[in-house]
Amino acid sequence: MSTETTPWREYFGSRENQSQAAQLGMWIFLGSEVLLFANLFVGYAVYRYYYPEVFVEASHHLAAGWATVQTLLLVTSSLCVVLAVHFIRSGRAFWMGVALLVAMGLGLGFLVIKGWEYWKHWEEGALPGEYYRLAELPERGGSLFFTLYFLLTGLHAVHMLVGLSVLGWLVWGALVGRYTAEYHVPVEVGGLYWHLVDVFWLFIYPLLYLVE
Amino acid sequence: MNPSTAGSLAEPDYLNHETTVRSWLLTRDHKRIGVMFLVLVLFALLLGGVFAMLLRIELLTPGPTIMGPMTYNRVFTLHGVTMVWLFMIPAIPSAFGNFVLPLMLGAKEVAFPRLNLASVYIYAAGAALTLFGMVWSGADTGWTFYTPYSTTSPTAVTPILLGVFIIGFSTIITGLNFITTTHTLRAPGMHWSRIPLFVWAIYGTSVIQVVATPVLAMVLVLVALERVAGVGIFDPSRGGDPVLFQHMFWFYSHPAVYIMVLPAMGVITEVVCAFSRKNIFGYRMIAASTFGIAFVGFFSWGHHMFVSGQSTFGSGIFGVLSMLVAIFTAIKIFNWVATMYGGAIDLKVPLLYVLGFIFLLTFGGMTGVAVATTSLDVHWHDTYFIVAHFHYIMVGSVLMAFLAALHYWWPKMFGRLFPERWAFVAACTIIFGFIVTFLPQFLLGNMGMPRRYYQYPSEMQWLNVLSTAGASLLAFGFGLIGIYLLWSLRYGKESPANPWGSRGYEWFSASPPGPHNFREPPRFEREVHDYTVSEAPHVY
């Protein structure tokens, strides 16, 4: 029997089972993502221990105010994703699409601010490794801080881009009527991914911008 | 041959129901994906084996023999990279895990078939990039890519790092798929205490793969960035810390040893049961010890760093934690032996490899306890003793179990029998060759020959010659296996559905299985290797 026309795969035995499999798979993937970031957090801890003053000084070169705005944008977008899941559970595909579009808009806003920040760092010379030109901070420690800053926020931004494509794909699915109150596994799973991106930021933000 | 078997032979199987190239390249069938992985990892084994042979020939004489020192550095690096990343890590889980795990669970598919197909291509892409680096200029860092040398070496380290990084994704996807499959696709009646022990082993391995691999992925990216942009995370001249690399690298790469060894242990358990005609002794303990090894494996990475300036207290802790692995391993070994004890032993080729496995694992494991002792490790660190130890443990167990699995499941995979006598000769050659290759290396290490060295004092020559002689035997054995297995694909006798009379669940399907594994959902109403029932296994 061809399974191309129906989203339900017969070999799962039941629809609940397929839904559970998708969620379990995503949770395992998210677990591995946490460990991917964990490296950089460990690196941050080690070098903060080696160069405590330089790290504090370097963090003053970051735009904490704008980071707060970014945090608000991202948390709100996560709320929109929750709403999207809520809407599709009750079969309102249109509103699901709207909620996701708002979430995407907020996410794009986040990335625009991030891009602007990067541009500022570029002008200032607050860059990793060989490109470091910041005169007021020693290269030892200073360059490491900005290396970790760019790695953490850059890796996060890459995840945001992936997340935005996932949300875009879900919106397209909503437009063609793929999701119903009965079948909305991808929306739930895609939503989980977006929340993970959000949670990463909630660790990065205090670590880089707020800790004194 | 019972009637149900005869009926199944006429029906299309997974090999012949579609035969176009496209149907293979775009397949979502876990069995075909398993076969594709098998072909790829065998190619990697061949490549790594050729490099190994070149090394052994070079070391025949104390001075230069067939290559210069720089070429030698590249060859041992490529041997290590190919064998560890391209062969040993994916070999058993990706090839045999993909093929038999769903069959053992009574599932028609893995949970995410498309991802499963993607994992083949991701592996192939990573392997291609690694090979590109090898052809371009190779690398001379050793397979461990230790910083700061790896960040400054003029050789093509970057493509190799990225290739291994990409292969890591394949590993994560495969692990994720197996965990989900085990949770959600078990046949009715397959409760947790009835899951075949090979599946338990693959499940435990998958947990390690998912947890450890991202750490490796990131650390490889950091080294690559350091090479490209000079970011200075690990380079002490830029304020970084090379020991941090070692911590992160071994946090993955020590558990990676268990990514290699645990599936091997799973294979051994299945084969021991099948050829002793007994269910496993201590099912729960074997399953539990799998997770014991997986767990403790994460807390023993520091034993690679006894001479890195780590505190004596830290080294002591890591030493003790490493020794705990021996306890869990011993549980398994005793249980295998207890299974064989009083069993109706049928010494077929797969069981021969099991005996080789048990010897090598025990010997390698005991030397493992020795090198986990800090005072001894300081003497043996980075000598041939270590080379011999990890070849006994990792290579010995993976190769033995891989060959056991290859012979045990060959009729299941291709529906053909291999010539038993030739296989027996090859197995004896390989086991004997392995011991002759690596036993002298323990002695060389104890005499102080450092690993990765191009030259050595002439009094060490006879041991090196002995080792090379053993390697030649190994090469001969592999050549023999390659010839008769290829021969059997075409000319081998057609296999009955269950040529070994095994009671393993995977033999409930036809050999080779149909495209959807089972015609009707199987019912596993007895324990997995229950030889008290006289039934011929059903072919659903």
Coordinates of C-alpha atoms in Angstrom, one line a residue, chain B residues 1-530:
Chain B
M1 CA 12.6 -27.8 4.7
N2 CA 9.2 -27.1 6.0
P3 CA 6.4 -26.0 3.7
S4 CA 6.4 -22.4 4.9
T5 CA 10.0 -22.2 4.0
A6 CA 9.5 -23.6 0.5
G7 CA 6.7 -21.1 0.0
S8 CA 8.8 -18.2 0.9
L9 CA 11.5 -19.0 -1.6
A10 CA 9.2 -18.4 -4.5
E11 CA 8.3 -15.0 -3.2
P12 CA 10.3 -11.8 -4.0
D13 CA 12.8 -10.9 -1.4
Y14 CA 14.3 -7.5 -0.6
L15 CA 17.2 -8.1 -3.0
N16 CA 15.1 -9.0 -6.1
H17 CA 11.7 -7.4 -5.8
E18 CA 13.2 -4.3 -7.4
T19 CA 16.6 -4.4 -9.1
T20 CA 17.2 -1.0 -10.7
V21 CA 20.1 1.1 -9.5
R22 CA 17.6 3.8 -8.6
S23 CA 15.7 1.5 -6.4
W24 CA 18.9 0.9 -4.4
L25 CA 20.1 4.4 -4.3
L26 CA 16.8 5.8 -3.1
T27 CA 15.7 2.9 -1.0
R28 CA 14.2 3.4 2.4
D29 CA 14.4 -0.3 3.3
H30 CA 16.6 -0.8 6.3
K31 CA 17.9 -4.0 4.9
R32 CA 19.2 -2.5 1.7
I33 CA 20.6 0.4 3.8
G34 CA 22.4 -2.1 5.9
V35 CA 23.9 -3.8 2.8
M36 CA 25.0 -0.4 1.5
F37 CA 26.7 0.4 4.8
L38 CA 28.3 -3.1 4.7
V39 CA 29.8 -2.4 1.3
L40 CA 31.1 1.0 2.4
V41 CA 32.7 -0.2 5.6
L42 CA 34.3 -3.1 3.9
F43 CA 35.9 -0.7 1.5
A44 CA 37.1 1.3 4.5
L45 CA 38.5 -1.9 6.0
L46 CA 40.3 -2.7 2.9
L47 CA 41.8 0.8 2.6
G48 CA 42.8 0.8 6.3
G49 CA 44.3 -2.7 5.9
V50 CA 46.4 -1.7 3.0
F51 CA 47.8 1.2 5.0
A52 CA 48.5 -1.1 8.0
M53 CA 50.4 -3.5 5.7
L54 CA 52.5 -0.6 4.4
L55 CA 53.4 0.3 8.0
R56 CA 54.3 -3.2 9.0
I57 CA 56.5 -3.5 5.9
E58 CA 58.2 -0.3 6.7
L59 CA 58.9 -1.5 10.2
L60 CA 60.6 -4.7 9.0
T61 CA 64.0 -3.1 9.3
P62 CA 65.3 -0.6 11.9
G63 CA 66.0 2.1 9.3
P64 CA 64.2 3.2 6.1
T65 CA 62.6 0.3 4.2
I66 CA 60.1 1.4 1.7
M67 CA 59.2 5.0 2.5
G68 CA 60.5 8.2 4.1
P69 CA 59.7 9.4 7.6
M70 CA 57.1 12.0 6.4
T71 CA 55.3 9.4 4.3
Y72 CA 55.3 7.1 7.3
N73 CA 53.7 9.8 9.5
R74 CA 51.0 10.2 6.9
V75 CA 50.4 6.5 6.4
F76 CA 49.9 5.8 10.1
T77 CA 47.6 8.8 10.4
L78 CA 45.5 7.6 7.5
H79 CA 45.5 4.0 8.8
G80 CA 44.2 5.3 12.2
V81 CA 41.7 7.7 10.7
T82 CA 40.3 5.2 8.3
M83 CA 40.1 2.3 10.7
V84 CA 38.6 4.3 13.6
W85 CA 36.3 6.7 12.0
L86 CA 35.4 5.0 8.8
F87 CA 35.4 1.4 9.8
M88 CA 35.2 0.5 13.5
I89 CA 32.6 3.0 14.6
P90 CA 30.0 2.5 11.9
A91 CA 30.8 -1.2 11.1
I92 CA 28.5 -3.2 13.3
P93 CA 25.8 -0.7 14.3
S94 CA 25.3 0.8 10.8
A95 CA 25.7 -2.4 8.7
F96 CA 24.3 -5.2 10.9
G97 CA 22.3 -3.0 13.3
N98 CA 20.4 -1.7 10.4
F99 CA 19.8 -5.1 8.9
V100 CA 18.8 -7.2 11.9
L101 CA 17.6 -4.8 14.6
P102 CA 14.1 -4.2 13.0
L103 CA 13.9 -8.0 12.2
M104 CA 14.7 -8.8 15.8
L105 CA 12.1 -6.5 17.1
G106 CA 9.5 -7.8 14.6
A107 CA 9.3 -4.3 13.0
K108 CA 8.7 -3.6 9.3
E109 CA 11.0 -0.6 9.3
V110 CA 13.1 1.6 11.4
A111 CA 11.3 4.6 12.9
F112 CA 12.7 7.2 10.4
P113 CA 13.5 5.5 7.1
R114 CA 14.3 8.7 5.2
L115 CA 16.7 9.8 7.9
N116 CA 18.2 6.3 7.7
L117 CA 18.9 6.7 4.0
A118 CA 20.3 10.2 4.7
S119 CA 22.7 8.6 7.1
V120 CA 24.3 6.5 4.3
Y121 CA 24.9 9.6 2.2
I122 CA 26.1 11.7 5.0
Y123 CA 28.6 8.9 5.9
A124 CA 29.6 8.6 2.2
A125 CA 30.1 12.4 1.9
G126 CA 32.2 12.5 5.1
A127 CA 34.2 9.6 3.9
A128 CA 34.7 11.2 0.5
L129 CA 35.9 14.4 2.1
T130 CA 38.3 12.5 4.4
L131 CA 39.7 10.6 1.4
F132 CA 40.0 13.8 -0.5
G133 CA 42.2 15.1 2.3
M134 CA 44.2 11.9 2.2
V135 CA 44.8 12.2 -1.5
W136 CA 45.5 15.9 -1.4
S137 CA 48.4 15.8 1.0
G138 CA 47.4 13.5 3.9
A139 CA 47.8 14.4 7.5
D140 CA 50.6 13.6 9.9
T141 CA 48.8 14.3 13.2
G142 CA 47.8 10.7 14.2
W143 CA 44.1 9.9 14.4
T144 CA 43.8 11.9 17.6
F145 CA 44.5 15.3 16.0
Y146 CA 46.4 16.5 19.1
T147 CA 46.7 20.3 19.4
P148 CA 48.7 22.4 19.1
Y149 CA 50.5 20.3 16.4
S150 CA 47.3 19.7 14.5
T151 CA 46.6 23.4 14.3
T152 CA 49.9 24.2 12.8
S153 CA 50.7 21.1 10.7
P154 CA 51.1 22.1 7.0
T155 CA 49.3 18.9 5.9
A156 CA 45.6 18.6 4.9
V157 CA 44.2 18.3 8.4
T158 CA 41.2 20.5 7.8
P159 CA 39.4 18.4 5.2
I160 CA 40.0 15.3 7.3
L161 CA 38.6 17.1 10.4
L162 CA 35.6 18.2 8.5
G163 CA 35.1 14.7 7.0
V164 CA 35.1 13.1 10.4
F165 CA 32.7 15.9 11.6
I166 CA 30.3 15.0 8.9
I167 CA 30.5 11.3 9.6
G168 CA 29.6 12.2 13.2
F169 CA 26.2 13.4 12.0
S170 CA 25.6 10.0 10.4
T171 CA 26.4 8.3 13.7
I172 CA 24.0 10.6 15.6
I173 CA 21.2 10.0 13.1
T174 CA 21.7 6.2 13.2
G175 CA 21.7 6.2 17.0
L176 CA 18.6 8.3 17.3
N177 CA 16.8 6.1 14.8
F178 CA 17.7 2.9 16.7
I179 CA 16.6 4.3 20.1
T180 CA 13.3 5.4 18.7
T181 CA 12.7 2.2 16.8
T182 CA 13.4 0.1 19.9
H183 CA 10.9 2.2 21.9
T184 CA 8.1 2.4 19.4
L185 CA 8.2 -0.5 16.9
R186 CA 8.4 -3.7 18.9
A187 CA 6.1 -6.4 17.8
P188 CA 3.2 -7.5 20.1
G189 CA 4.6 -9.6 22.9
M190 CA 8.0 -8.1 22.7
H191 CA 8.2 -6.6 26.2
W192 CA 11.4 -5.0 27.5
S193 CA 12.6 -8.2 29.3
R194 CA 12.4 -10.1 26.0
I195 CA 14.4 -7.8 23.7
P196 CA 17.3 -9.7 22.1
L197 CA 20.6 -8.8 23.7
F198 CA 22.0 -7.6 20.4
V199 CA 19.3 -5.0 20.4
W200 CA 20.2 -4.0 24.0
A201 CA 23.8 -3.7 22.9
I202 CA 22.9 -1.5 19.9
Y203 CA 20.5 0.6 22.1
G204 CA 23.3 1.2 24.7
T205 CA 25.7 2.1 21.9
S206 CA 23.1 4.5 20.4
V207 CA 22.8 6.3 23.7
I208 CA 26.6 6.8 23.7
Q209 CA 26.6 7.9 20.1
V210 CA 23.9 10.5 20.7
V211 CA 25.5 11.9 23.9
A212 CA 29.2 11.8 22.9
T213 CA 29.4 12.5 19.2
P214 CA 28.2 16.2 19.4
V215 CA 31.2 16.9 21.7
L216 CA 33.6 15.5 19.2
A217 CA 31.9 17.4 16.4
M218 CA 32.4 20.7 18.2
V219 CA 35.9 20.1 19.1
L220 CA 36.8 19.2 15.5
V221 CA 35.2 22.4 14.4
L222 CA 37.2 24.3 16.9
V223 CA 40.5 22.8 15.7
A224 CA 39.5 23.5 12.1
L225 CA 38.7 27.2 13.0
E226 CA 42.0 27.4 14.8
R227 CA 43.7 26.4 11.6
V228 CA 41.7 28.7 9.4
A229 CA 41.2 31.8 11.5
G230 CA 43.8 31.4 14.2
V231 CA 41.2 31.6 17.0
G232 CA 43.6 30.4 19.7
I233 CA 41.2 28.2 21.8
F234 CA 43.8 25.4 22.0
D235 CA 47.0 27.2 21.0
P236 CA 49.0 28.2 24.1
S237 CA 50.8 31.0 22.2
R238 CA 47.5 32.7 21.8
G239 CA 46.3 32.1 25.4
G240 CA 44.5 28.8 24.7
D241 CA 44.9 25.5 26.4
P242 CA 46.0 22.3 24.6
V243 CA 44.9 20.1 27.5
L244 CA 41.3 21.4 27.1
F245 CA 41.4 19.8 23.6
Q246 CA 42.5 16.5 25.2
H247 CA 39.6 16.7 27.7
M248 CA 37.0 17.3 25.1
F249 CA 38.5 14.9 22.6
W250 CA 38.7 12.0 25.0
F251 CA 35.3 12.8 26.5
Y252 CA 34.1 11.5 23.1
S253 CA 36.8 9.2 22.1
H254 CA 37.0 7.1 25.2
P255 CA 33.2 6.3 25.1
A256 CA 33.8 5.8 21.3
V257 CA 35.7 2.7 22.3
Y258 CA 32.5 1.4 23.7
I259 CA 30.6 2.5 20.5
M260 CA 32.9 0.0 18.9
V261 CA 33.0 -2.7 21.5
L262 CA 29.4 -2.9 22.8
P263 CA 27.8 -3.8 19.4
A264 CA 30.6 -6.4 19.1
M265 CA 29.5 -7.8 22.5
G266 CA 26.0 -7.9 21.3
V267 CA 26.9 -10.0 18.3
I268 CA 28.9 -12.3 20.5
T269 CA 25.9 -12.9 22.7
E270 CA 23.7 -13.8 19.8
V271 CA 26.2 -16.2 18.3
V272 CA 27.1 -17.9 21.6
C273 CA 23.4 -18.7 22.1
A274 CA 22.9 -20.0 18.6
F275 CA 25.9 -22.3 18.6
S276 CA 25.6 -23.5 22.2
R277 CA 21.9 -24.3 21.7
K278 CA 21.1 -22.5 25.0
N279 CA 19.5 -19.3 26.0
I280 CA 21.9 -16.8 27.5
F281 CA 23.0 -17.3 31.1
G282 CA 22.1 -14.1 33.0
Y283 CA 20.1 -12.1 30.5
R284 CA 19.4 -9.3 32.9
M285 CA 23.0 -9.0 34.0
I286 CA 24.2 -8.8 30.3
A287 CA 21.8 -6.1 29.5
A288 CA 22.6 -4.2 32.7
S289 CA 26.3 -4.5 32.2
T290 CA 25.9 -3.0 28.8
F291 CA 24.6 0.2 30.4
G292 CA 27.2 -0.1 33.2
I293 CA 29.9 0.1 30.6
A294 CA 28.2 2.9 28.7
F295 CA 27.8 4.9 31.9
V296 CA 31.2 4.3 33.4
G297 CA 32.8 4.9 30.0
F298 CA 31.8 8.5 30.2
F299 CA 33.8 9.0 33.4
S300 CA 37.1 7.5 32.4
W301 CA 38.4 9.8 29.7
G302 CA 41.1 11.2 32.1
H303 CA 43.1 7.9 31.9
H304 CA 44.4 9.1 28.5
M305 CA 45.9 12.1 30.3
F306 CA 47.9 10.7 33.1
V307 CA 51.1 12.4 31.8
S308 CA 49.4 15.6 30.7
G309 CA 50.0 17.4 34.0
Q310 CA 46.6 16.4 35.5
S311 CA 46.6 16.2 39.3
T312 CA 47.6 12.9 40.9
F313 CA 44.3 12.8 42.7
G314 CA 42.4 13.3 39.4
S315 CA 44.5 10.5 37.8
G316 CA 43.8 8.2 40.7
I317 CA 40.0 8.8 40.3
F318 CA 40.1 8.3 36.6
G319 CA 42.2 5.1 37.1
V320 CA 39.7 3.6 39.5
L321 CA 36.7 4.5 37.3
S322 CA 38.5 2.9 34.3
M323 CA 39.0 -0.3 36.2
L324 CA 35.2 -0.5 36.8
V325 CA 34.8 -1.2 33.1
A326 CA 36.6 -4.5 33.7
I327 CA 33.9 -5.6 36.2
F328 CA 31.1 -5.0 33.8
T329 CA 33.1 -6.7 31.0
A330 CA 33.9 -9.6 33.2
I331 CA 30.1 -10.1 33.9
K332 CA 29.6 -10.5 30.2
I333 CA 32.6 -12.9 29.7
F334 CA 31.5 -15.1 32.6
N335 CA 28.0 -15.2 31.3
W336 CA 29.1 -16.2 27.8
V337 CA 31.3 -18.9 29.2
A338 CA 28.5 -20.1 31.5
T339 CA 26.2 -20.2 28.4
M340 CA 28.6 -22.4 26.6
Y341 CA 29.1 -24.6 29.7
G342 CA 26.9 -27.6 29.3
G343 CA 25.6 -26.4 26.0
A344 CA 25.4 -28.5 22.9
I345 CA 28.4 -26.8 21.3
D346 CA 28.4 -26.7 17.5
L347 CA 31.8 -25.4 16.6
K348 CA 30.9 -23.6 13.4
V349 CA 32.8 -20.6 12.0
P350 CA 30.9 -17.9 13.8
L351 CA 31.6 -19.6 17.1
L352 CA 35.3 -19.9 16.3
Y353 CA 35.4 -16.1 16.0
V354 CA 33.6 -15.9 19.4
L355 CA 36.4 -17.9 21.0
G356 CA 38.9 -15.6 19.4
F357 CA 36.9 -12.6 20.6
I358 CA 36.8 -13.9 24.2
F359 CA 40.5 -14.5 24.3
L360 CA 41.4 -11.1 22.8
L361 CA 38.9 -9.2 25.0
T362 CA 40.1 -10.9 28.1
F363 CA 43.8 -10.4 27.4
G364 CA 43.2 -6.8 26.1
G365 CA 41.0 -6.1 29.1
M366 CA 43.5 -7.3 31.6
T367 CA 46.2 -5.1 30.1
G368 CA 43.6 -2.4 30.2
V369 CA 43.4 -2.7 34.0
A370 CA 47.2 -2.5 34.0
V371 CA 47.4 0.7 32.0
A372 CA 44.7 2.2 34.1
T373 CA 47.2 2.0 37.0
T374 CA 48.9 5.4 37.0
S375 CA 52.4 4.1 38.0
L376 CA 52.4 1.5 35.2
D377 CA 50.9 3.9 32.6
V378 CA 53.7 6.4 33.1
H379 CA 56.1 3.7 31.9
W380 CA 53.9 2.4 29.1
H381 CA 52.4 5.7 28.0
D382 CA 52.6 6.2 24.2
T383 CA 54.6 3.1 23.7
Y384 CA 53.8 0.0 21.6
F385 CA 52.3 -1.5 24.8
I386 CA 49.4 0.9 24.3
V387 CA 49.2 0.2 20.6
A388 CA 49.0 -3.5 21.4
H389 CA 46.5 -3.0 24.2
F390 CA 44.0 -1.0 22.1
H391 CA 44.4 -3.2 19.1
Y392 CA 43.5 -6.2 21.3
I393 CA 40.5 -4.5 22.7
M394 CA 39.1 -2.4 19.9
V395 CA 40.4 -4.0 16.8
G396 CA 40.4 -7.5 18.2
S397 CA 36.8 -7.4 19.4
V398 CA 35.4 -5.4 16.5
L399 CA 37.1 -7.6 13.9
M400 CA 36.2 -10.8 15.5
A401 CA 32.6 -9.8 16.1
F402 CA 32.3 -8.3 12.7
L403 CA 33.5 -11.5 11.1
A404 CA 31.3 -13.6 13.4
A405 CA 28.3 -11.4 12.4
L406 CA 29.3 -11.5 8.7
H407 CA 29.3 -15.3 8.7
Y408 CA 26.3 -15.8 11.0
W409 CA 24.0 -13.4 9.2
W410 CA 25.4 -14.0 5.6
P411 CA 22.7 -16.6 4.8
K412 CA 20.1 -14.2 6.2
M413 CA 21.3 -11.3 4.2
F414 CA 22.0 -13.0 0.9
G415 CA 20.3 -16.4 1.1
R416 CA 23.6 -18.2 0.3
L417 CA 25.8 -20.5 2.3
F418 CA 29.6 -19.9 2.3
P419 CA 32.0 -22.8 2.0
E420 CA 32.5 -23.9 5.6
R421 CA 35.9 -25.4 5.3
W422 CA 37.5 -22.4 3.6
A423 CA 35.8 -20.2 6.3
F424 CA 37.3 -22.4 9.0
V425 CA 40.8 -22.1 7.6
A426 CA 40.4 -18.3 7.2
A427 CA 39.1 -18.0 10.8
C428 CA 42.1 -19.9 12.2
T429 CA 44.5 -17.9 10.1
I430 CA 43.0 -14.6 11.2
I431 CA 42.9 -15.4 14.9
F432 CA 46.4 -16.8 14.9
G433 CA 47.6 -14.0 12.7
F434 CA 46.1 -11.4 15.0
I435 CA 47.8 -12.8 18.1
V436 CA 51.2 -13.0 16.3
T437 CA 50.8 -9.5 15.1
F438 CA 50.1 -7.8 18.4
L439 CA 51.5 -10.0 21.1
P440 CA 55.1 -8.9 20.2
Q441 CA 54.0 -5.3 20.4
F442 CA 53.3 -5.7 24.1
L443 CA 56.9 -6.7 24.5
L444 CA 58.2 -4.0 22.2
G445 CA 56.3 -1.4 24.3
N446 CA 57.7 -2.8 27.5
M447 CA 61.2 -2.5 26.0
G448 CA 60.4 1.1 25.4
M449 CA 59.6 1.4 21.7
P450 CA 57.4 4.5 21.4
R451 CA 54.4 4.4 19.2
R452 CA 54.4 6.3 15.9
Y453 CA 58.2 6.1 15.6
Y454 CA 59.8 5.5 12.2
Q455 CA 63.1 4.0 13.5
Y456 CA 64.0 1.7 16.3
P457 CA 67.2 0.1 17.8
S458 CA 68.2 -3.1 16.0
E459 CA 67.7 -5.4 19.1
M460 CA 64.0 -4.8 18.6
Q461 CA 64.0 -6.0 15.0
W462 CA 63.0 -9.7 15.6
L463 CA 59.8 -8.7 17.4
N464 CA 58.9 -6.3 14.6
V465 CA 59.6 -9.0 12.0
L466 CA 57.3 -11.3 14.0
S467 CA 54.6 -8.7 14.1
T468 CA 54.9 -8.1 10.3
A469 CA 54.7 -11.9 9.8
G470 CA 51.5 -11.9 11.7
A471 CA 50.1 -9.0 9.8
S472 CA 50.8 -10.9 6.6
L473 CA 48.8 -13.9 7.9
L474 CA 46.0 -11.5 8.7
A475 CA 46.1 -10.1 5.2
F476 CA 46.0 -13.6 3.7
G477 CA 43.0 -14.5 5.9
F478 CA 41.1 -11.4 4.8
G479 CA 41.9 -12.1 1.2
L480 CA 40.6 -15.6 1.6
I481 CA 37.4 -14.4 3.2
G482 CA 36.9 -11.8 0.4
I483 CA 37.3 -14.5 -2.3
Y484 CA 35.0 -17.1 -0.8
L485 CA 32.2 -14.7 0.2
L486 CA 32.2 -13.1 -3.3
W487 CA 32.2 -16.6 -4.7
S488 CA 29.3 -17.7 -2.5
L489 CA 27.1 -14.8 -3.7
R490 CA 27.0 -16.4 -7.1
Y491 CA 27.9 -20.1 -6.7
G492 CA 27.2 -20.7 -3.0
K493 CA 24.5 -23.3 -2.1
E494 CA 21.1 -21.7 -1.5
S495 CA 20.5 -21.4 2.2
P496 CA 17.5 -22.8 4.0
A497 CA 15.5 -20.1 6.0
N498 CA 17.4 -20.9 9.1
P499 CA 20.6 -22.7 8.3
W500 CA 22.0 -22.7 11.9
G501 CA 18.8 -23.9 13.5
S502 CA 18.9 -20.7 15.6
R503 CA 16.1 -19.6 17.8
G504 CA 16.9 -15.9 17.4
Y505 CA 13.9 -13.8 16.5
E506 CA 15.5 -12.5 13.3
W507 CA 15.3 -16.0 11.9
F508 CA 11.5 -15.9 12.0
S509 CA 11.6 -14.0 8.7
A510 CA 12.6 -15.7 5.4
S511 CA 16.2 -15.7 4.3
P512 CA 16.7 -13.3 2.6
P513 CA 13.7 -11.5 4.1
G514 CA 10.9 -10.1 1.9
P515 CA 10.7 -6.4 1.2
H516 CA 8.5 -5.8 4.2
N517 CA 10.4 -8.3 6.5
F518 CA 7.3 -10.3 7.5
R519 CA 4.2 -11.3 5.5
E520 CA 2.1 -11.2 8.7
P521 CA 3.1 -9.6 12.0
P522 CA 5.3 -12.0 13.9
R523 CA 4.3 -13.2 17.4
F524 CA 7.3 -13.7 19.7
E525 CA 5.7 -15.9 22.3
R526 CA 8.8 -17.4 23.8
E527 CA 12.1 -16.2 25.1
V528 CA 14.5 -15.1 22.4
H529 CA 16.9 -18.1 22.4
D530 CA 14.6 -20.7 23.9

